[in-house]
Amino acid sequence: MNKHNLIAVLDFGAQYSMLIARRVRECKVYCEVFPYDISIEELQRKNVKGIIISGGPASVYDVGAPKPDPKLWNSGIPVLGICYGLQLMAKELGGDVKEGKKREYGKADLALDDQSTIFAGLDSIMQTWMSHGDTVAGLPVGFKQLAHTDNTTYAAIGDPERKLFGVQFHPEVVHTPKGIEIIKNFVYIVCDCQPTWTTANFIDQQVQEIRKKVGDNKVLLALSGGVDSTTVAALIHKAIGSQLICMFIDQGFMRKNEGDKIDELFTGRYKVNFLNINARTRFFEKLKGVTDPEEKRKIIGENFIRTFEEEAKKLGEIPYLAQGTLYPDVIESAVSGSTTGKVAKKIKTHHNVGGLPEKMGFKLLEPLRLLFKDEVRTLGKDLGVPEDIVSRQPFPGPGLAIRIIGEVTEERVKILQEVDDIVVTEIKAAGYYKKIWQSFAVLLPIRTVGVMGDKRTYLNTIAIRAVTSTDAMTADWARLPYDLLEKMSTRIVNEVLEVNRVVYDISSKPPATIEWE
């Protein structure tokens, strides 16, 4: 990475730590998230030009409250403390932090008392988002008040000489509209960084690194056809050409004609060594009579692994396995510092090719492991990946199998493929595909009575699901226009003979999940 322009986010357990890193990268400055207790020596070895201390759920008065390396404050590296980070900075440097009797949560108008450094070029009053209990009541020596709100005297403080700054609000969230300008001021003015983090630079660097690491060896990539694995394929192919072998395992649960489209893309446009493994019979047999959602997922994952292993052995000696692992996967899988001072448990372990076991004799190649999803989409565009893949909505690993409630059969998959194709086509035609996070159809294990052509029918029910979200952690049901819903319903009932009823899911997450299984 571009180590001469590295900003480090120290994670104190904030729900927004990854978002801070994303915001810095939006400034075209490279940023990584590190455990809160990483040593200053390690950060200096990485040539860090600035440090952002995240917020967190702890209070500075908690027993065992998490603290950074004590040498941080006198290291000479510029620091921006956010929320808990501000309180920690004030308390550690001799200021007074008062335990909050009442939380301040929500929008607050910030009045600027100093419009230099981190507030340079900003209006004297700006909207911010507060979320805190404790409050700074007295400043450390050398600090001055930079901004205040009606409820918070020291809403922003700073010691410009030592390049130490703190804000009580969250500049990284959308509820602080000009927050990105504060982050830009910190990384450009205070840290003297240059906007050199671009996908073009990333491609050049990764191409060199892949060639150096792989040499004359072959690389095997399990391809799903989604944006991550397709972008990985395009990047590695650019680096080593015919040394890349892509394997697509068709388990029978893909969207309509998706296997053919993927085959055409990689054999036609990219001229890649491409293996299309038809494993449909195996998967349908294994799922016969299975209705439990979790059991479905386990069977599909297990058989994906077994199929991959069997097919990989036929190819002879291939030392490298490529995966589309992204930065959020790395952070969630990694063991990092927690707000209790103990080692945090793994949230989940990600293997982006369907849960491949580590003991397969492969060395991993994960060129996207330091990118966020939006960066991967940009990278894909720069590498010539088709727009319909780059902008593709998330699609679950088990495919349509978990959008069929109850037993998965070839007949039920075919029904859902036809319905899904109508839903996606109409959502795109109406201009909503890129506006919403996900939109899809679910085949329910319910038959209902209907009337078609003056005859009684007793056919399948379809649920349409469409949600808005920014990260899939929470989601709200999409308020699609009635005429669009009507058009989808009419087409589904008229064109898919096995369906006579369509319903719309208006559940949010939580309490519901995005997928039905």
PDB file of N, CA and C in Angstrom, residues 1 25 30 196-208 235 366-371 375 379:
ATOM      1  N   MET A   1       0.836  -1.189   0.000  1.00  0.00           N
ATOM      2  CA  MET A   1       0.000   0.000   0.000  1.00  0.00           C
ATOM      3  C   MET A   1       0.882   1.255   0.000  1.00  0.00           C
ATOM      4  N   ARG A  25     -10.597   7.123   2.947  1.00  0.00           N
ATOM      5  CA  ARG A  25     -10.279   6.674   1.586  1.00  0.00           C
ATOM      6  C   ARG A  25     -11.048   7.468   0.536  1.00  0.00           C
ATOM      7  N   TYR A  30      -4.966   6.645   1.810  1.00  0.00           N
ATOM      8  CA  TYR A  30      -5.084   5.259   2.254  1.00  0.00           C
ATOM      9  C   TYR A  30      -5.245   5.191   3.776  1.00  0.00           C
ATOM     10  N   THR A 196      -3.388  10.421  -3.131  1.00  0.00           N
ATOM     11  CA  THR A 196      -2.757   9.513  -4.091  1.00  0.00           C
ATOM     12  C   THR A 196      -3.346   8.107  -4.085  1.00  0.00           C
ATOM     13  N   TRP A 197      -4.360   7.857  -3.236  1.00  0.00           N
ATOM     14  CA  TRP A 197      -4.960   6.523  -3.176  1.00  0.00           C
ATOM     15  C   TRP A 197      -6.024   6.413  -4.267  1.00  0.00           C
ATOM     16  N   THR A 198      -5.690   5.783  -5.389  1.00  0.00           N
ATOM     17  CA  THR A 198      -6.615   5.624  -6.504  1.00  0.00           C
ATOM     18  C   THR A 198      -6.627   4.166  -6.952  1.00  0.00           C
ATOM     19  N   THR A 199      -7.698   3.764  -7.629  1.00  0.00           N
ATOM     20  CA  THR A 199      -7.769   2.387  -8.115  1.00  0.00           C
ATOM     21  C   THR A 199      -6.717   2.129  -9.189  1.00  0.00           C
ATOM     22  N   ALA A 200      -6.371   3.158  -9.964  1.00  0.00           N
ATOM     23  CA  ALA A 200      -5.333   2.983 -10.994  1.00  0.00           C
ATOM     24  C   ALA A 200      -4.000   2.622 -10.342  1.00  0.00           C
ATOM     25  N   ASN A 201      -3.659   3.339  -9.267  1.00  0.00           N
ATOM     26  CA  ASN A 201      -2.422   3.026  -8.540  1.00  0.00           C
ATOM     27  C   ASN A 201      -2.499   1.631  -7.921  1.00  0.00           C
ATOM     28  N   PHE A 202      -3.680   1.291  -7.404  1.00  0.00           N
ATOM     29  CA  PHE A 202      -3.863  -0.013  -6.777  1.00  0.00           C
ATOM     30  C   PHE A 202      -3.667  -1.138  -7.798  1.00  0.00           C
ATOM     31  N   ILE A 203      -4.240  -0.970  -8.978  1.00  0.00           N
ATOM     32  CA  ILE A 203      -4.099  -1.991 -10.025  1.00  0.00           C
ATOM     33  C   ILE A 203      -2.633  -2.196 -10.379  1.00  0.00           C
ATOM     34  N   ASP A 204      -1.921  -1.105 -10.615  1.00  0.00           N
ATOM     35  CA  ASP A 204      -0.494  -1.208 -10.977  1.00  0.00           C
ATOM     36  C   ASP A 204       0.296  -1.929  -9.890  1.00  0.00           C
ATOM     37  N   GLN A 205       0.031  -1.559  -8.653  1.00  0.00           N
ATOM     38  CA  GLN A 205       0.765  -2.154  -7.538  1.00  0.00           C
ATOM     39  C   GLN A 205       0.451  -3.637  -7.385  1.00  0.00           C
ATOM     40  N   GLN A 206      -0.849  -3.983  -7.480  1.00  0.00           N
ATOM     41  CA  GLN A 206      -1.249  -5.380  -7.303  1.00  0.00           C
ATOM     42  C   GLN A 206      -0.761  -6.266  -8.440  1.00  0.00           C
ATOM     43  N   VAL A 207      -0.764  -5.748  -9.644  1.00  0.00           N
ATOM     44  CA  VAL A 207      -0.251  -6.513 -10.786  1.00  0.00           C
ATOM     45  C   VAL A 207       1.215  -6.892 -10.546  1.00  0.00           C
ATOM     46  N   GLN A 208       2.001  -5.933 -10.068  1.00  0.00           N
ATOM     47  CA  GLN A 208       3.412  -6.211  -9.770  1.00  0.00           C
ATOM     48  C   GLN A 208       3.543  -7.224  -8.637  1.00  0.00           C
ATOM     49  N   LEU A 235      -8.442  -8.898 -12.369  1.00  0.00           N
ATOM     50  CA  LEU A 235      -7.171  -8.355 -11.880  1.00  0.00           C
ATOM     51  C   LEU A 235      -6.041  -9.374 -12.023  1.00  0.00           C
ATOM     52  N   GLU A 366      -5.196 -13.133  -2.068  1.00  0.00           N
ATOM     53  CA  GLU A 366      -6.377 -12.309  -1.806  1.00  0.00           C
ATOM     54  C   GLU A 366      -6.069 -10.837  -2.119  1.00  0.00           C
ATOM     55  N   PRO A 367      -6.018 -10.481  -3.387  1.00  0.00           N
ATOM     56  CA  PRO A 367      -5.594  -9.123  -3.769  1.00  0.00           C
ATOM     57  C   PRO A 367      -6.573  -8.015  -3.395  1.00  0.00           C
ATOM     58  N   LEU A 368      -7.819  -8.368  -3.028  1.00  0.00           N
ATOM     59  CA  LEU A 368      -8.808  -7.340  -2.666  1.00  0.00           C
ATOM     60  C   LEU A 368      -8.988  -7.215  -1.161  1.00  0.00           C
ATOM     61  N   ARG A 369      -8.138  -7.883  -0.381  1.00  0.00           N
ATOM     62  CA  ARG A 369      -8.382  -8.016   1.044  1.00  0.00           C
ATOM     63  C   ARG A 369      -8.300  -6.689   1.811  1.00  0.00           C
ATOM     64  N   LEU A 370      -7.837  -5.633   1.175  1.00  0.00           N
ATOM     65  CA  LEU A 370      -7.785  -4.332   1.844  1.00  0.00           C
ATOM     66  C   LEU A 370      -8.728  -3.314   1.207  1.00  0.00           C
ATOM     67  N   LEU A 371      -9.714  -3.811   0.452  1.00  0.00           N
ATOM     68  CA  LEU A 371     -10.659  -2.914  -0.205  1.00  0.00           C
ATOM     69  C   LEU A 371     -12.060  -3.060   0.380  1.00  0.00           C
ATOM     70  N   GLU A 375     -15.114   0.310  -3.301  1.00  0.00           N
ATOM     71  CA  GLU A 375     -13.833   0.391  -3.997  1.00  0.00           C
ATOM     72  C   GLU A 375     -13.680  -0.748  -5.005  1.00  0.00           C
ATOM     73  N   LEU A 379     -12.978  -0.495  -8.923  1.00  0.00           N
ATOM     74  CA  LEU A 379     -11.878  -1.272  -9.491  1.00  0.00           C
ATOM     75  C   LEU A 379     -12.377  -2.132 -10.650  1.00  0.00           C
TER      76      LEU A 379
END
